[in-house]
Amino acid sequence: LEVVGTSRQGARPERTVYQITEAGRAELVDWTRDLLASPESGYTSFTAGLSVQVVLPPGEIAELLQARLAALEDAIVTRRSALAEDLKTVPRLFLVEDEYAIAMVEAEAAWVRGLLAELTSGTFPDLAGWQAFHDGGGMPQELADLAERSEPPG
């Protein structure tokens, strides 16, 4: 950025006015290209919770996921409504990030719905062993062995 001037209105403090330089514009273009072309993975707090979900019994996990799903569904309705209103006055070009955000919440809701269905139907793999662990039966040996040799995600 570079300073292009200063101004003052009435008794307000002086204001400095900036503009982007050619080097700044080139950096912005390069940065935007990288942001759009390169997928970025990151660990969210939800991902962290999933990685240690075994510390809670399956029934409680199902209750927590049900609450999360309800919140996600509410967020989808709210965001879709806000986007529909915004599209009445703002060109779609400036709202595609909102569309993407809605799509990500919808994808998470679909995934949570699937996991919840497995937990509540009893089709989640080794659900009985997980529950037995919480009923005082200890960690099944094959899961304990797996936990011992597993490496954190890279």
mmCIF file with all atom_site columns, C-alpha atoms in Angstrom:
data_model
loop_
_atom_site.group_PDB
_atom_site.id
_atom_site.type_symbol
_atom_site.label_atom_id
_atom_site.label_alt_id
_atom_site.label_comp_id
_atom_site.label_asym_id
_atom_site.label_entity_id
_atom_site.label_seq_id
_atom_site.pdbx_PDB_ins_code
_atom_site.Cartn_x
_atom_site.Cartn_y
_atom_site.Cartn_z
_atom_site.occupancy
_atom_site.B_iso_or_equiv
_atom_site.pdbx_formal_charge
_atom_site.auth_seq_id
_atom_site.auth_comp_id
_atom_site.auth_asym_id
_atom_site.auth_atom_id
_atom_site.pdbx_PDB_model_num
ATOM 1   C CA . LEU A 1 1   ? 0.000   0.000   0.000  1.00 0.00 ? 1   LEU A CA 1
ATOM 2   C CA . GLU A 1 2   ? 1.017   3.595   -0.456 1.00 0.00 ? 2   GLU A CA 1
ATOM 3   C CA . VAL A 1 3   ? -0.267  6.862   0.975  1.00 0.00 ? 3   VAL A CA 1
ATOM 4   C CA . VAL A 1 4   ? -2.101  9.002   -1.577 1.00 0.00 ? 4   VAL A CA 1
ATOM 5   C CA . GLY A 1 5   ? -3.265  11.769  0.703  1.00 0.00 ? 5   GLY A CA 1
ATOM 6   C CA . THR A 1 6   ? -4.881  12.896  3.888  1.00 0.00 ? 6   THR A CA 1
ATOM 7   C CA . SER A 1 7   ? -8.221  14.493  4.590  1.00 0.00 ? 7   SER A CA 1
ATOM 8   C CA . ARG A 1 8   ? -10.222 15.917  7.457  1.00 0.00 ? 8   ARG A CA 1
ATOM 9   C CA . GLN A 1 9   ? -13.960 16.460  7.837  1.00 0.00 ? 9   GLN A CA 1
ATOM 10  C CA . GLY A 1 10  ? -14.984 19.017  10.428 1.00 0.00 ? 10  GLY A CA 1
ATOM 11  C CA . ALA A 1 11  ? -13.569 18.359  13.886 1.00 0.00 ? 11  ALA A CA 1
ATOM 12  C CA . ARG A 1 12  ? -12.824 14.710  13.136 1.00 0.00 ? 12  ARG A CA 1
ATOM 13  C CA . PRO A 1 13  ? -9.230  13.435  13.248 1.00 0.00 ? 13  PRO A CA 1
ATOM 14  C CA . GLU A 1 14  ? -7.168  13.557  10.100 1.00 0.00 ? 14  GLU A CA 1
ATOM 15  C CA . ARG A 1 15  ? -7.625  10.496  7.899  1.00 0.00 ? 15  ARG A CA 1
ATOM 16  C CA . THR A 1 16  ? -4.886  8.937   5.777  1.00 0.00 ? 16  THR A CA 1
ATOM 17  C CA . VAL A 1 17  ? -5.969  7.573   2.399  1.00 0.00 ? 17  VAL A CA 1
ATOM 18  C CA . TYR A 1 18  ? -4.113  4.580   0.914  1.00 0.00 ? 18  TYR A CA 1
ATOM 19  C CA . GLN A 1 19  ? -4.152  2.799   -2.415 1.00 0.00 ? 19  GLN A CA 1
ATOM 20  C CA . ILE A 1 20  ? -2.801  -0.544  -3.485 1.00 0.00 ? 20  ILE A CA 1
ATOM 21  C CA . THR A 1 21  ? 0.523   -0.532  -5.355 1.00 0.00 ? 21  THR A CA 1
ATOM 22  C CA . GLU A 1 22  ? 1.258   -2.562  -8.478 1.00 0.00 ? 22  GLU A CA 1
ATOM 23  C CA . ALA A 1 23  ? 3.398   -4.893  -6.341 1.00 0.00 ? 23  ALA A CA 1
ATOM 24  C CA . GLY A 1 24  ? 0.518   -5.211  -3.880 1.00 0.00 ? 24  GLY A CA 1
ATOM 25  C CA . ARG A 1 25  ? -1.950  -5.960  -6.660 1.00 0.00 ? 25  ARG A CA 1
ATOM 26  C CA . ALA A 1 26  ? 0.396   -8.638  -8.075 1.00 0.00 ? 26  ALA A CA 1
ATOM 27  C CA . GLU A 1 27  ? 0.686   -10.197 -4.603 1.00 0.00 ? 27  GLU A CA 1
ATOM 28  C CA . LEU A 1 28  ? -3.112  -10.143 -4.205 1.00 0.00 ? 28  LEU A CA 1
ATOM 29  C CA . VAL A 1 29  ? -3.567  -11.891 -7.560 1.00 0.00 ? 29  VAL A CA 1
ATOM 30  C CA . ASP A 1 30  ? -0.969  -14.569 -6.704 1.00 0.00 ? 30  ASP A CA 1
ATOM 31  C CA . TRP A 1 31  ? -2.468  -15.086 -3.237 1.00 0.00 ? 31  TRP A CA 1
ATOM 32  C CA . THR A 1 32  ? -5.992  -15.385 -4.670 1.00 0.00 ? 32  THR A CA 1
ATOM 33  C CA . ARG A 1 33  ? -4.825  -17.971 -7.205 1.00 0.00 ? 33  ARG A CA 1
ATOM 34  C CA . ASP A 1 34  ? -3.228  -20.021 -4.441 1.00 0.00 ? 34  ASP A CA 1
ATOM 35  C CA . LEU A 1 35  ? -6.293  -19.770 -2.182 1.00 0.00 ? 35  LEU A CA 1
ATOM 36  C CA . LEU A 1 36  ? -8.596  -20.990 -4.947 1.00 0.00 ? 36  LEU A CA 1
ATOM 37  C CA . ALA A 1 37  ? -6.409  -23.722 -6.439 1.00 0.00 ? 37  ALA A CA 1
ATOM 38  C CA . SER A 1 38  ? -4.807  -25.379 -3.412 1.00 0.00 ? 38  SER A CA 1
ATOM 39  C CA . PRO A 1 39  ? -6.941  -27.447 -1.035 1.00 0.00 ? 39  PRO A CA 1
ATOM 40  C CA . GLU A 1 40  ? -6.044  -26.876 2.585  1.00 0.00 ? 40  GLU A CA 1
ATOM 41  C CA . SER A 1 41  ? -6.700  -29.401 5.298  1.00 0.00 ? 41  SER A CA 1
ATOM 42  C CA . GLY A 1 42  ? -7.064  -28.438 8.878  1.00 0.00 ? 42  GLY A CA 1
ATOM 43  C CA . TYR A 1 43  ? -8.086  -29.966 12.137 1.00 0.00 ? 43  TYR A CA 1
ATOM 44  C CA . THR A 1 44  ? -11.290 -28.514 13.528 1.00 0.00 ? 44  THR A CA 1
ATOM 45  C CA . SER A 1 45  ? -12.504 -28.868 17.088 1.00 0.00 ? 45  SER A CA 1
ATOM 46  C CA . PHE A 1 46  ? -15.157 -31.277 15.762 1.00 0.00 ? 46  PHE A CA 1
ATOM 47  C CA . THR A 1 47  ? -12.448 -33.422 14.164 1.00 0.00 ? 47  THR A CA 1
ATOM 48  C CA . ALA A 1 48  ? -10.559 -33.426 17.459 1.00 0.00 ? 48  ALA A CA 1
ATOM 49  C CA . GLY A 1 49  ? -13.721 -34.483 19.300 1.00 0.00 ? 49  GLY A CA 1
ATOM 50  C CA . LEU A 1 50  ? -14.281 -37.332 16.855 1.00 0.00 ? 50  LEU A CA 1
ATOM 51  C CA . SER A 1 51  ? -10.719 -38.526 17.377 1.00 0.00 ? 51  SER A CA 1
ATOM 52  C CA . VAL A 1 52  ? -11.347 -39.073 21.100 1.00 0.00 ? 52  VAL A CA 1
ATOM 53  C CA . GLN A 1 53  ? -15.051 -39.941 21.045 1.00 0.00 ? 53  GLN A CA 1
ATOM 54  C CA . VAL A 1 54  ? -14.301 -43.353 22.546 1.00 0.00 ? 54  VAL A CA 1
ATOM 55  C CA . VAL A 1 55  ? -14.061 -41.698 25.995 1.00 0.00 ? 55  VAL A CA 1
ATOM 56  C CA . LEU A 1 56  ? -17.847 -41.272 25.907 1.00 0.00 ? 56  LEU A CA 1
ATOM 57  C CA . PRO A 1 57  ? -20.397 -44.068 25.603 1.00 0.00 ? 57  PRO A CA 1
ATOM 58  C CA . PRO A 1 58  ? -22.032 -44.548 22.187 1.00 0.00 ? 58  PRO A CA 1
ATOM 59  C CA . GLY A 1 59  ? -25.457 -43.459 23.453 1.00 0.00 ? 59  GLY A CA 1
ATOM 60  C CA . GLU A 1 60  ? -24.082 -40.140 24.636 1.00 0.00 ? 60  GLU A CA 1
ATOM 61  C CA . ILE A 1 61  ? -22.253 -39.651 21.334 1.00 0.00 ? 61  ILE A CA 1
ATOM 62  C CA . ALA A 1 62  ? -25.568 -40.215 19.540 1.00 0.00 ? 62  ALA A CA 1
ATOM 63  C CA . GLU A 1 63  ? -27.269 -37.588 21.736 1.00 0.00 ? 63  GLU A CA 1
ATOM 64  C CA . LEU A 1 64  ? -24.475 -35.082 21.111 1.00 0.00 ? 64  LEU A CA 1
ATOM 65  C CA . LEU A 1 65  ? -24.566 -35.732 17.369 1.00 0.00 ? 65  LEU A CA 1
ATOM 66  C CA . GLN A 1 66  ? -28.350 -35.290 17.388 1.00 0.00 ? 66  GLN A CA 1
ATOM 67  C CA . ALA A 1 67  ? -27.899 -31.882 19.029 1.00 0.00 ? 67  ALA A CA 1
ATOM 68  C CA . ARG A 1 68  ? -25.162 -30.986 16.520 1.00 0.00 ? 68  ARG A CA 1
ATOM 69  C CA . LEU A 1 69  ? -27.356 -32.070 13.622 1.00 0.00 ? 69  LEU A CA 1
ATOM 70  C CA . ALA A 1 70  ? -30.235 -29.913 14.860 1.00 0.00 ? 70  ALA A CA 1
ATOM 71  C CA . ALA A 1 71  ? -27.888 -26.916 15.111 1.00 0.00 ? 71  ALA A CA 1
ATOM 72  C CA . LEU A 1 72  ? -26.498 -27.597 11.623 1.00 0.00 ? 72  LEU A CA 1
ATOM 73  C CA . GLU A 1 73  ? -29.997 -27.868 10.146 1.00 0.00 ? 73  GLU A CA 1
ATOM 74  C CA . ASP A 1 74  ? -31.002 -24.590 11.797 1.00 0.00 ? 74  ASP A CA 1
ATOM 75  C CA . ALA A 1 75  ? -27.857 -22.941 10.441 1.00 0.00 ? 75  ALA A CA 1
ATOM 76  C CA . ILE A 1 76  ? -28.631 -24.201 6.926  1.00 0.00 ? 76  ILE A CA 1
ATOM 77  C CA . VAL A 1 77  ? -32.140 -22.733 7.016  1.00 0.00 ? 77  VAL A CA 1
ATOM 78  C CA . THR A 1 78  ? -30.868 -19.425 8.406  1.00 0.00 ? 78  THR A CA 1
ATOM 79  C CA . ARG A 1 79  ? -28.004 -19.154 5.920  1.00 0.00 ? 79  ARG A CA 1
ATOM 80  C CA . ARG A 1 80  ? -30.164 -20.099 2.929  1.00 0.00 ? 80  ARG A CA 1
ATOM 81  C CA . SER A 1 81  ? -32.719 -17.475 3.921  1.00 0.00 ? 81  SER A CA 1
ATOM 82  C CA . ALA A 1 82  ? -30.039 -14.794 4.350  1.00 0.00 ? 82  ALA A CA 1
ATOM 83  C CA . LEU A 1 83  ? -28.480 -15.717 1.004  1.00 0.00 ? 83  LEU A CA 1
ATOM 84  C CA . ALA A 1 84  ? -31.851 -15.517 -0.762 1.00 0.00 ? 84  ALA A CA 1
ATOM 85  C CA . GLU A 1 85  ? -32.362 -12.029 0.665  1.00 0.00 ? 85  GLU A CA 1
ATOM 86  C CA . ASP A 1 86  ? -28.838 -10.928 -0.240 1.00 0.00 ? 86  ASP A CA 1
ATOM 87  C CA . LEU A 1 87  ? -29.258 -12.185 -3.804 1.00 0.00 ? 87  LEU A CA 1
ATOM 88  C CA . LYS A 1 88  ? -32.086 -9.690  -4.260 1.00 0.00 ? 88  LYS A CA 1
ATOM 89  C CA . THR A 1 89  ? -29.637 -6.787  -4.025 1.00 0.00 ? 89  THR A CA 1
ATOM 90  C CA . VAL A 1 90  ? -26.109 -8.184  -4.352 1.00 0.00 ? 90  VAL A CA 1
ATOM 91  C CA . PRO A 1 91  ? -24.737 -9.879  -7.490 1.00 0.00 ? 91  PRO A CA 1
ATOM 92  C CA . ARG A 1 92  ? -24.031 -13.592 -7.052 1.00 0.00 ? 92  ARG A CA 1
ATOM 93  C CA . LEU A 1 93  ? -20.378 -12.919 -7.916 1.00 0.00 ? 93  LEU A CA 1
ATOM 94  C CA . PHE A 1 94  ? -20.001 -11.423 -4.437 1.00 0.00 ? 94  PHE A CA 1
ATOM 95  C CA . LEU A 1 95  ? -21.912 -14.177 -2.623 1.00 0.00 ? 95  LEU A CA 1
ATOM 96  C CA . VAL A 1 96  ? -20.322 -17.393 -3.867 1.00 0.00 ? 96  VAL A CA 1
ATOM 97  C CA . GLU A 1 97  ? -18.392 -17.747 -0.609 1.00 0.00 ? 97  GLU A CA 1
ATOM 98  C CA . ASP A 1 98  ? -21.740 -17.794 1.197  1.00 0.00 ? 98  ASP A CA 1
ATOM 99  C CA . GLU A 1 99  ? -22.957 -20.535 -1.160 1.00 0.00 ? 99  GLU A CA 1
ATOM 100 C CA . TYR A 1 100 ? -19.793 -22.499 -0.401 1.00 0.00 ? 100 TYR A CA 1
ATOM 101 C CA . ALA A 1 101 ? -20.259 -22.066 3.352  1.00 0.00 ? 101 ALA A CA 1
ATOM 102 C CA . ILE A 1 102 ? -23.803 -23.423 3.071  1.00 0.00 ? 102 ILE A CA 1
ATOM 103 C CA . ALA A 1 103 ? -22.579 -26.380 1.008  1.00 0.00 ? 103 ALA A CA 1
ATOM 104 C CA . MET A 1 104 ? -19.969 -27.202 3.658  1.00 0.00 ? 104 MET A CA 1
ATOM 105 C CA . VAL A 1 105 ? -22.583 -27.125 6.444  1.00 0.00 ? 105 VAL A CA 1
ATOM 106 C CA . GLU A 1 106 ? -24.889 -29.310 4.317  1.00 0.00 ? 106 GLU A CA 1
ATOM 107 C CA . ALA A 1 107 ? -22.053 -31.800 3.739  1.00 0.00 ? 107 ALA A CA 1
ATOM 108 C CA . GLU A 1 108 ? -21.282 -31.937 7.454  1.00 0.00 ? 108 GLU A CA 1
ATOM 109 C CA . ALA A 1 109 ? -24.960 -32.431 8.269  1.00 0.00 ? 109 ALA A CA 1
ATOM 110 C CA . ALA A 1 110 ? -25.174 -35.312 5.775  1.00 0.00 ? 110 ALA A CA 1
ATOM 111 C CA . TRP A 1 111 ? -22.089 -36.957 7.271  1.00 0.00 ? 111 TRP A CA 1
ATOM 112 C CA . VAL A 1 112 ? -23.351 -36.527 10.847 1.00 0.00 ? 112 VAL A CA 1
ATOM 113 C CA . ARG A 1 113 ? -26.737 -37.942 9.774  1.00 0.00 ? 113 ARG A CA 1
ATOM 114 C CA . GLY A 1 114 ? -24.966 -41.036 8.409  1.00 0.00 ? 114 GLY A CA 1
ATOM 115 C CA . LEU A 1 115 ? -22.854 -41.597 11.523 1.00 0.00 ? 115 LEU A CA 1
ATOM 116 C CA . LEU A 1 116 ? -25.870 -41.065 13.733 1.00 0.00 ? 116 LEU A CA 1
ATOM 117 C CA . ALA A 1 117 ? -27.834 -43.641 11.712 1.00 0.00 ? 117 ALA A CA 1
ATOM 118 C CA . GLU A 1 118 ? -25.042 -46.197 12.211 1.00 0.00 ? 118 GLU A CA 1
ATOM 119 C CA . LEU A 1 119 ? -24.917 -45.560 15.960 1.00 0.00 ? 119 LEU A CA 1
ATOM 120 C CA . THR A 1 120 ? -28.667 -45.703 16.468 1.00 0.00 ? 120 THR A CA 1
ATOM 121 C CA . SER A 1 121 ? -29.243 -48.723 14.212 1.00 0.00 ? 121 SER A CA 1
ATOM 122 C CA . GLY A 1 122 ? -26.390 -50.665 15.792 1.00 0.00 ? 122 GLY A CA 1
ATOM 123 C CA . THR A 1 123 ? -24.495 -51.068 12.512 1.00 0.00 ? 123 THR A CA 1
ATOM 124 C CA . PHE A 1 124 ? -21.439 -49.045 13.591 1.00 0.00 ? 124 PHE A CA 1
ATOM 125 C CA . PRO A 1 125 ? -18.454 -51.461 13.665 1.00 0.00 ? 125 PRO A CA 1
ATOM 126 C CA . ASP A 1 126 ? -17.623 -52.847 17.147 1.00 0.00 ? 126 ASP A CA 1
ATOM 127 C CA . LEU A 1 127 ? -20.374 -50.853 18.802 1.00 0.00 ? 127 LEU A CA 1
ATOM 128 C CA . ALA A 1 128 ? -20.787 -53.649 21.348 1.00 0.00 ? 128 ALA A CA 1
ATOM 129 C CA . GLY A 1 129 ? -17.091 -53.501 22.310 1.00 0.00 ? 129 GLY A CA 1
ATOM 130 C CA . TRP A 1 130 ? -17.251 -49.723 22.664 1.00 0.00 ? 130 TRP A CA 1
ATOM 131 C CA . GLN A 1 131 ? -20.297 -50.014 24.918 1.00 0.00 ? 131 GLN A CA 1
ATOM 132 C CA . ALA A 1 132 ? -18.687 -52.864 26.903 1.00 0.00 ? 132 ALA A CA 1
ATOM 133 C CA . PHE A 1 133 ? -15.709 -50.609 27.576 1.00 0.00 ? 133 PHE A CA 1
ATOM 134 C CA . HIS A 1 134 ? -18.073 -48.096 29.204 1.00 0.00 ? 134 HIS A CA 1
ATOM 135 C CA . ASP A 1 135 ? -19.933 -50.800 31.078 1.00 0.00 ? 135 ASP A CA 1
ATOM 136 C CA . GLY A 1 136 ? -16.671 -51.657 32.845 1.00 0.00 ? 136 GLY A CA 1
ATOM 137 C CA . GLY A 1 137 ? -15.507 -54.473 30.599 1.00 0.00 ? 137 GLY A CA 1
ATOM 138 C CA . GLY A 1 138 ? -12.306 -52.705 29.607 1.00 0.00 ? 138 GLY A CA 1
ATOM 139 C CA . MET A 1 139 ? -11.016 -51.859 26.173 1.00 0.00 ? 139 MET A CA 1
ATOM 140 C CA . PRO A 1 140 ? -11.230 -54.801 23.754 1.00 0.00 ? 140 PRO A CA 1
ATOM 141 C CA . GLN A 1 141 ? -7.688  -56.034 23.169 1.00 0.00 ? 141 GLN A CA 1
ATOM 142 C CA . GLU A 1 142 ? -7.753  -55.497 19.397 1.00 0.00 ? 142 GLU A CA 1
ATOM 143 C CA . LEU A 1 143 ? -8.717  -51.848 19.908 1.00 0.00 ? 143 LEU A CA 1
ATOM 144 C CA . ALA A 1 144 ? -6.089  -51.363 22.626 1.00 0.00 ? 144 ALA A CA 1
ATOM 145 C CA . ASP A 1 145 ? -3.451  -52.835 20.292 1.00 0.00 ? 145 ASP A CA 1
ATOM 146 C CA . LEU A 1 146 ? -4.582  -50.581 17.472 1.00 0.00 ? 146 LEU A CA 1
ATOM 147 C CA . ALA A 1 147 ? -4.460  -47.489 19.701 1.00 0.00 ? 147 ALA A CA 1
ATOM 148 C CA . GLU A 1 148 ? -0.927  -48.369 20.796 1.00 0.00 ? 148 GLU A CA 1
ATOM 149 C CA . ARG A 1 149 ? 0.461   -48.594 17.286 1.00 0.00 ? 149 ARG A CA 1
ATOM 150 C CA . SER A 1 150 ? -1.500  -45.845 15.570 1.00 0.00 ? 150 SER A CA 1
ATOM 151 C CA . GLU A 1 151 ? 0.184   -42.622 14.576 1.00 0.00 ? 151 GLU A CA 1
ATOM 152 C CA . PRO A 1 152 ? -1.382  -39.166 14.708 1.00 0.00 ? 152 PRO A CA 1
ATOM 153 C CA . PRO A 1 153 ? -2.701  -37.856 11.400 1.00 0.00 ? 153 PRO A CA 1
ATOM 154 C CA . GLY A 1 154 ? -0.130  -36.035 9.258  1.00 0.00 ? 154 GLY A CA 1
#
